[in-house]
CSV table of C-alpha atoms in Angstrom, one decimal:
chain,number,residue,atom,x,y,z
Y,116,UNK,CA,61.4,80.0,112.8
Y,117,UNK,CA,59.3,78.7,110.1
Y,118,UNK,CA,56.4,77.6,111.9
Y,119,UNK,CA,54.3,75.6,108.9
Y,120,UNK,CA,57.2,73.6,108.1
Y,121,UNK,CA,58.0,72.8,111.7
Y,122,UNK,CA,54.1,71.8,111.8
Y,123,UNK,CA,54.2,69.6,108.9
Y,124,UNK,CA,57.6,67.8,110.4
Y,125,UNK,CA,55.4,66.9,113.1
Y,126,UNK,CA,52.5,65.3,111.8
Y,127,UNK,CA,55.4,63.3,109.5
Y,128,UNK,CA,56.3,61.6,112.5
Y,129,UNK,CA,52.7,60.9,114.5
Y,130,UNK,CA,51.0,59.9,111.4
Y,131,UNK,CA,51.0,56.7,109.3
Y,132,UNK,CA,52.7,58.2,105.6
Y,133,UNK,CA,48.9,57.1,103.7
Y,134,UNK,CA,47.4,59.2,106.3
Y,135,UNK,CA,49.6,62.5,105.7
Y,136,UNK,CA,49.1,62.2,102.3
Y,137,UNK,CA,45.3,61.5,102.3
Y,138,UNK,CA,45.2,64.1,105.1
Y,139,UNK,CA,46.8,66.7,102.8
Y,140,UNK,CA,44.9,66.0,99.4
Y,141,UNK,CA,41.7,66.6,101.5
Y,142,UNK,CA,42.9,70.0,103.9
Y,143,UNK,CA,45.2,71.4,101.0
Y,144,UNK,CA,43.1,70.4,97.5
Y,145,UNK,CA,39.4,69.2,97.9
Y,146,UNK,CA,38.1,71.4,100.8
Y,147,UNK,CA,39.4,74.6,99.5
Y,148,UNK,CA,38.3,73.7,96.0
Y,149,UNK,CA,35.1,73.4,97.3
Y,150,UNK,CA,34.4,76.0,99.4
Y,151,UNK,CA,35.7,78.4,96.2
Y,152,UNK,CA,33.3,76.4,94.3
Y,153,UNK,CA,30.3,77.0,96.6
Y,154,UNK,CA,31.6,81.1,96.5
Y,155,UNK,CA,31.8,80.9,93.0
Y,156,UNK,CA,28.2,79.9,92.5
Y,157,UNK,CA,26.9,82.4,95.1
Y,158,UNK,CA,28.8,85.2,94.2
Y,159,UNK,CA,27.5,84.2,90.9
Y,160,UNK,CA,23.7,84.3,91.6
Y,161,UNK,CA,23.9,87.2,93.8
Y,162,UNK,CA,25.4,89.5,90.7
Y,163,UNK,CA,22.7,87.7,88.6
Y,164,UNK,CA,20.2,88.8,91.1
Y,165,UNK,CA,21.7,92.8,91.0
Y,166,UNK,CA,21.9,92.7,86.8
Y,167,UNK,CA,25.8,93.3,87.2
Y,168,UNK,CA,26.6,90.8,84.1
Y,169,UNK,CA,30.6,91.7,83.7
Y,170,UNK,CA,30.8,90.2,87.5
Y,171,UNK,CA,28.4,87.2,86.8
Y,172,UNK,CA,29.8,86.1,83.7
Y,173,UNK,CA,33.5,86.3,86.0
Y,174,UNK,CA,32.3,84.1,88.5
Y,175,UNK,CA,31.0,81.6,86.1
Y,176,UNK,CA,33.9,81.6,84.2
Y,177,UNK,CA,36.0,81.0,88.1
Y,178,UNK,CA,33.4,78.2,89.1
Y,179,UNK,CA,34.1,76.7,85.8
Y,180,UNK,CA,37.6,76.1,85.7
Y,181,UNK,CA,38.5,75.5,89.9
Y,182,UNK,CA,38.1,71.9,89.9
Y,183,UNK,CA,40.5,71.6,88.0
Y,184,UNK,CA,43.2,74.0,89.2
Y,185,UNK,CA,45.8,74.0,91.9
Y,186,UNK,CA,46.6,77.7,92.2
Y,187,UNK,CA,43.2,78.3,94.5
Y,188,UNK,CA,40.7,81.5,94.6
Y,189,UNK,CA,43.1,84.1,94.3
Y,190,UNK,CA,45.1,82.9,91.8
Y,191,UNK,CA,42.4,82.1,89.6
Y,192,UNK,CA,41.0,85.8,90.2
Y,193,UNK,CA,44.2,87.0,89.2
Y,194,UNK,CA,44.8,85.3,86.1
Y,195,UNK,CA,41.1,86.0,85.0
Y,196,UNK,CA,41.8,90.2,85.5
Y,197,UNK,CA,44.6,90.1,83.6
Y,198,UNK,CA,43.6,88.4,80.5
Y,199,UNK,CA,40.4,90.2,80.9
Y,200,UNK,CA,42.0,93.1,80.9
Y,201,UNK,CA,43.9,92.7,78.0
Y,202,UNK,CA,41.0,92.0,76.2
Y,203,UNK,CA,39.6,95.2,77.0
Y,204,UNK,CA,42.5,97.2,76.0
Y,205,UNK,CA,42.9,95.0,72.5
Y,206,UNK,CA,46.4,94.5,73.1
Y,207,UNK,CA,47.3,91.8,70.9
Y,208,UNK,CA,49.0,88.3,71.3
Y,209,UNK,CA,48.5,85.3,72.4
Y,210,UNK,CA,48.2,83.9,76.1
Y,211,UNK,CA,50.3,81.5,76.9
Y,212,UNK,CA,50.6,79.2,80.3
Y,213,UNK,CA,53.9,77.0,80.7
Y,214,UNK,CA,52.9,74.2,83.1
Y,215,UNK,CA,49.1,73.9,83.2
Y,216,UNK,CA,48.2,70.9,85.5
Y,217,UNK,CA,44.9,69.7,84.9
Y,218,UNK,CA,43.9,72.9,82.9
Y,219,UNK,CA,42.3,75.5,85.5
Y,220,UNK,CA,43.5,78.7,84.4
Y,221,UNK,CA,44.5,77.9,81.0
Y,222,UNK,CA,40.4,77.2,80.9
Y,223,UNK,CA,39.8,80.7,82.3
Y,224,UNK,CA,42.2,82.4,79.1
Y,225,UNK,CA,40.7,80.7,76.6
Y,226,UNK,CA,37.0,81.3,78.1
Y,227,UNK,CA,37.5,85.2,77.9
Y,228,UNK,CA,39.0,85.0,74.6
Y,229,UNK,CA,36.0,83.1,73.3
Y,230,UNK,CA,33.7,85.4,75.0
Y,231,UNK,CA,35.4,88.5,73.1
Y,232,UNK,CA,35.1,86.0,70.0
Y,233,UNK,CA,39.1,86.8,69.9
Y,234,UNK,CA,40.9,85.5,67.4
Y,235,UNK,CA,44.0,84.6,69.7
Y,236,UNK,CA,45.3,81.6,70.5
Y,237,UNK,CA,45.7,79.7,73.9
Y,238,UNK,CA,48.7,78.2,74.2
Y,239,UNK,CA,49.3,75.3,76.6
Y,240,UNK,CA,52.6,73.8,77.4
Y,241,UNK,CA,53.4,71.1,80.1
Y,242,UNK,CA,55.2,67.8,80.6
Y,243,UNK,CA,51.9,66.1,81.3
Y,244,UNK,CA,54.2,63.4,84.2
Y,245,UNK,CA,54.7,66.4,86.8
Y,246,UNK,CA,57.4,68.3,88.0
Y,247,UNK,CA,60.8,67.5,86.5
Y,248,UNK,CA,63.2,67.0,89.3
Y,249,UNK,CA,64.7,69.7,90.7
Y,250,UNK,CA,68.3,71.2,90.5
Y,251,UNK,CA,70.7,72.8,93.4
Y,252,UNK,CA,69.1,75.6,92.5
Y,253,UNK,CA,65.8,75.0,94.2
Y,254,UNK,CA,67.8,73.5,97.4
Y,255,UNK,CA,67.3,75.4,100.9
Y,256,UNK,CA,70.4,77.7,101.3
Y,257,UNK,CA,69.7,79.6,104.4
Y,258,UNK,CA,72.1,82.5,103.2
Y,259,UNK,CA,69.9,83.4,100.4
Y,260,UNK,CA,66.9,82.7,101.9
Y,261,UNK,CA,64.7,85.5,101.7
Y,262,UNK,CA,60.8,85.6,102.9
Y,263,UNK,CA,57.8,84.4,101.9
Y,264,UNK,CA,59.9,82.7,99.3
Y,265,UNK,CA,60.8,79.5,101.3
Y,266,UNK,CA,59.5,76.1,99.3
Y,267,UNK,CA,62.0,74.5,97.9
Y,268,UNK,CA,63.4,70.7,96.5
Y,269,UNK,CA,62.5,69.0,99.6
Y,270,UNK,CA,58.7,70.3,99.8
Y,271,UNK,CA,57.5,69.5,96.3
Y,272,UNK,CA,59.0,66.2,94.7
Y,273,UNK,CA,59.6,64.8,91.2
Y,274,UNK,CA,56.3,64.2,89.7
Y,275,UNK,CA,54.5,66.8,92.0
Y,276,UNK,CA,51.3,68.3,90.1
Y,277,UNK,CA,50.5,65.9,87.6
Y,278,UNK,CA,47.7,67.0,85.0
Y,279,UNK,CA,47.9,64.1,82.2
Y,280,UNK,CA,47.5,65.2,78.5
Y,281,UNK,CA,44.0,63.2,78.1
Y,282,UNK,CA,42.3,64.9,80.9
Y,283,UNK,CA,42.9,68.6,79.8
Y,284,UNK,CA,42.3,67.3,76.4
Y,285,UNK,CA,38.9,66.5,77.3
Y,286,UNK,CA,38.3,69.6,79.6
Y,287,UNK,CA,39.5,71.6,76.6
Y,288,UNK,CA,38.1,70.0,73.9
Y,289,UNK,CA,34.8,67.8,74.9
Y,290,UNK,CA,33.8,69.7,77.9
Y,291,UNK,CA,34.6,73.5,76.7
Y,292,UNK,CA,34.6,72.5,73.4
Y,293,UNK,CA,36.9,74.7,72.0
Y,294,UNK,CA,38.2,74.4,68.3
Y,295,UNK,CA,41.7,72.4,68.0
Y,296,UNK,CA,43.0,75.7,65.9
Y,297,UNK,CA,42.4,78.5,69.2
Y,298,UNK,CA,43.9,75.8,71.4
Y,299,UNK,CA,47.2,74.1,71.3
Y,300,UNK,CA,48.2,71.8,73.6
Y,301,UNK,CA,52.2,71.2,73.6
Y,302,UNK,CA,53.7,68.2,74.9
Y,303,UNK,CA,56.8,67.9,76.3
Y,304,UNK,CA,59.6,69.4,78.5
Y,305,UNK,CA,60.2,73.1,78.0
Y,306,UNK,CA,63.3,73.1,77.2
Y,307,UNK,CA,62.3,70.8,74.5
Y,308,UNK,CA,59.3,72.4,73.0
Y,309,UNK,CA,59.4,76.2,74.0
Y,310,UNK,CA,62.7,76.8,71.1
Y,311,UNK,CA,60.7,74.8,69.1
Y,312,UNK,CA,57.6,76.7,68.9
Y,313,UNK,CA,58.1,80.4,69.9
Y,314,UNK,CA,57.6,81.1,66.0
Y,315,UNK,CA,54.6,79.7,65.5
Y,316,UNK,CA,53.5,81.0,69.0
Y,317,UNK,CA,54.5,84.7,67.8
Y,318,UNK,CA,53.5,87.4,69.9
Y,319,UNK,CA,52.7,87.3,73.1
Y,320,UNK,CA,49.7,89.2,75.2
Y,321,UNK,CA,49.7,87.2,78.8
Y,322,UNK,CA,52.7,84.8,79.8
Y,323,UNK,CA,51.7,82.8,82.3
Y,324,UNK,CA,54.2,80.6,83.9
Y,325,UNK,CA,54.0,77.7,86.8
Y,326,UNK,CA,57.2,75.4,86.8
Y,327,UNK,CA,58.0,76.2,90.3
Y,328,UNK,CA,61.6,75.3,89.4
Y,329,UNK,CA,65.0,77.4,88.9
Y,330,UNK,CA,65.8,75.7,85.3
Y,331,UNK,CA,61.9,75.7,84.2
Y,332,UNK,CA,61.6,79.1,84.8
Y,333,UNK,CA,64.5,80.3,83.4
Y,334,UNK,CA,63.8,78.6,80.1
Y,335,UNK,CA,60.5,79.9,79.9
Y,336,UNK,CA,61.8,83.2,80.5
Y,337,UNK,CA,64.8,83.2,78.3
Y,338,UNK,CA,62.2,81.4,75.4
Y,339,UNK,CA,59.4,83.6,75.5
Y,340,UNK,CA,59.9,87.3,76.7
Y,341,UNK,CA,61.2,88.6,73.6
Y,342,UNK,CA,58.3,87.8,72.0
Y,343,UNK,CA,55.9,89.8,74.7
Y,344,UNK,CA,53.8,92.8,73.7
Y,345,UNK,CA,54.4,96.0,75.0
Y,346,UNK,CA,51.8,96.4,77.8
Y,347,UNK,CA,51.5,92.7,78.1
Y,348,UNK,CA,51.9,90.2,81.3
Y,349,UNK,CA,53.9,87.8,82.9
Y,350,UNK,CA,52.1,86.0,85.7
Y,351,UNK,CA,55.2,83.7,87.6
Y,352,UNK,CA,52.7,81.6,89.4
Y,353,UNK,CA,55.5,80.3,92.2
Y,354,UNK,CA,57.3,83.7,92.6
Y,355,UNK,CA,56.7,83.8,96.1
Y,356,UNK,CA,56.4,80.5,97.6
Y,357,UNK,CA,59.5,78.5,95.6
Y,358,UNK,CA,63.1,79.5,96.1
Y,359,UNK,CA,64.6,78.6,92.9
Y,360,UNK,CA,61.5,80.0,90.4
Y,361,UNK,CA,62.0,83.2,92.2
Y,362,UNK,CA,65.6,82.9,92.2
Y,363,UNK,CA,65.7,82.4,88.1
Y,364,UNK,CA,62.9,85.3,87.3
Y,365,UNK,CA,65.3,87.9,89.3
Y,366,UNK,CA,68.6,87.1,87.6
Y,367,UNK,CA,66.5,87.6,84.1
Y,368,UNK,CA,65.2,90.4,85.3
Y,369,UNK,CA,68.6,91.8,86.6
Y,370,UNK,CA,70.4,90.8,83.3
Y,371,UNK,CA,67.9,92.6,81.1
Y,372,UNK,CA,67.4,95.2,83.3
Y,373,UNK,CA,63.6,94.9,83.5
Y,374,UNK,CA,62.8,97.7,86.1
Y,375,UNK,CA,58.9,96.4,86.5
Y,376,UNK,CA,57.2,96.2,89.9
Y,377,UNK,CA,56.2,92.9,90.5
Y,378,UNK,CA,53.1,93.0,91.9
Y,379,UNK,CA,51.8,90.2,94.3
Y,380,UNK,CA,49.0,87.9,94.0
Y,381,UNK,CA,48.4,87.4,97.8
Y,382,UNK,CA,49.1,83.5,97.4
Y,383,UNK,CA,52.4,82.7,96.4
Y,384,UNK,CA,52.8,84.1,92.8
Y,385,UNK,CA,53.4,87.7,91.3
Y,386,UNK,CA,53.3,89.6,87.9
Y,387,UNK,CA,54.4,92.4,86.3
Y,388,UNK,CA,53.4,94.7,82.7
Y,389,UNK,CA,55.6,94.9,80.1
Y,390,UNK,CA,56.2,98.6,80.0
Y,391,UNK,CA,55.3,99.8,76.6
């Protein structure tokens, strides 16, 4: 029995529908983005206090870009270790995130690469009006349901996750102030814009991808993999929590015969290494 969706059924049906929601965007969005913020900044004064820069500098960089991401502490720790990592280890490419939201993590790449005065660019791609709508694909089928993957069509709507191209503009480029040339922001549904630009993407060092959906997945997948380095990532934000995104990144996987362990992120999401 899936408890949290029984729970959420409930308070449906006791509460008035502005009530759920406003109930929701406080519990789910604004309390925990604050209480990361708060552990951010303490976290980040405490490894002040002990000289331990690497770990101060990490934590500024994560209290930085959480107000405005959706993927929460964890998520945010992972995608700053990976990219960190591959700037340690040089391995070339550029990072890459395929639905961004409001900007979070794609903040967090280009932070570390401008810290390592890379020369890589950040590569942002997103509809900027949500989540497309879904397909049959993302629908509940209880004969392929498989734990902890179980969010699917009817739990996040068309439209879910909006981030509007002005307001990661303006993170990106007036608040960060990054140069327009290290950090592209795309426009437009993958399918439209991901055949388009893979060349003048190149190669890729860290894939990171959050469509939640089957078909947004798939393309992103099918688009872009070729074109990863050998000991380069693939972050699939929603691996774990949304049927059909999990669904589309194991038929690739299957059909090219990527034997990888998918390591998880302890919140949803998972990512592998491109064996060299």
């Amino acid at each position: 029995m899936n408890y949290l969706s029984s729970g959420k059924s409930l308070i449906k049906k006791l509460l008035p529908k502005k009530w759920v929601s406003a109930c929701g965007e406080f519990l789910y969005r604004q309390l925990p983005k604050k209480q990361d913020s708060l552990f951010f900044l303490l976290a980040r004064v405490w490894y002040t206090i002990l000289g331990d820069k690497l770990n101060a500098r990490k934590m500024r960089i994560l209290g930085i870009a959480r107000p405005y991401s959706m993927v929460g502490r964890n998520g945010l720790v992972v995608t700053y270790d990976l990219a960190e990592s591959l700037e340690q280890k040089q391995i070339q490419g550029a990072f890459v995130e395929c639905g961004v939201a409001r900007g979070g993590c794609s903040a967090i790449m280009a932070l570390i690469n401008a810290h390592h005065k890379s020369d890589r660019i950040t590569w942002l791609f997103d509809s900027f009006e949500g989540l497309p709508k879904p397909t049959a694909e993302d629908e509940f089928n209880p004969a392929e349901f498989t734990p902890p993957g179980d969010r699917h069509s009817s739990d996040v709507q068309e439209g879910c996750c909006l981030g509007t191209y002005e307001e990661v503009s303006a993170l990106m480029f007036s608040k960060l102030k990054f140069a327009t040339d290290r950090v592209r922001l795309v426009r437009g549904w993958f399918q439209s814009t991901l055949h388009r630009e893979k060349n003048n993407i190149g190669k890729i060092a860290f894939l990171r991808i959050d469509g939640d959906w089957y078909e947004s997945t798939k393309c992103c997948l099918e688009n872009l993999y070729d074109a990863l380095a050998p000991d380069g990532y693939v972050y699939i934000d929603d691996y774990n929590s949304c049927i059909g995104c999990k669904k589309a990144a194991d038929e690739f996987m299957q059909k090219r015969g990527i034997q990888a362990k998918l390591i998880s992120d302890r919140r949803g999401g998972a990512y592998f290494l491109k064996s060299s």
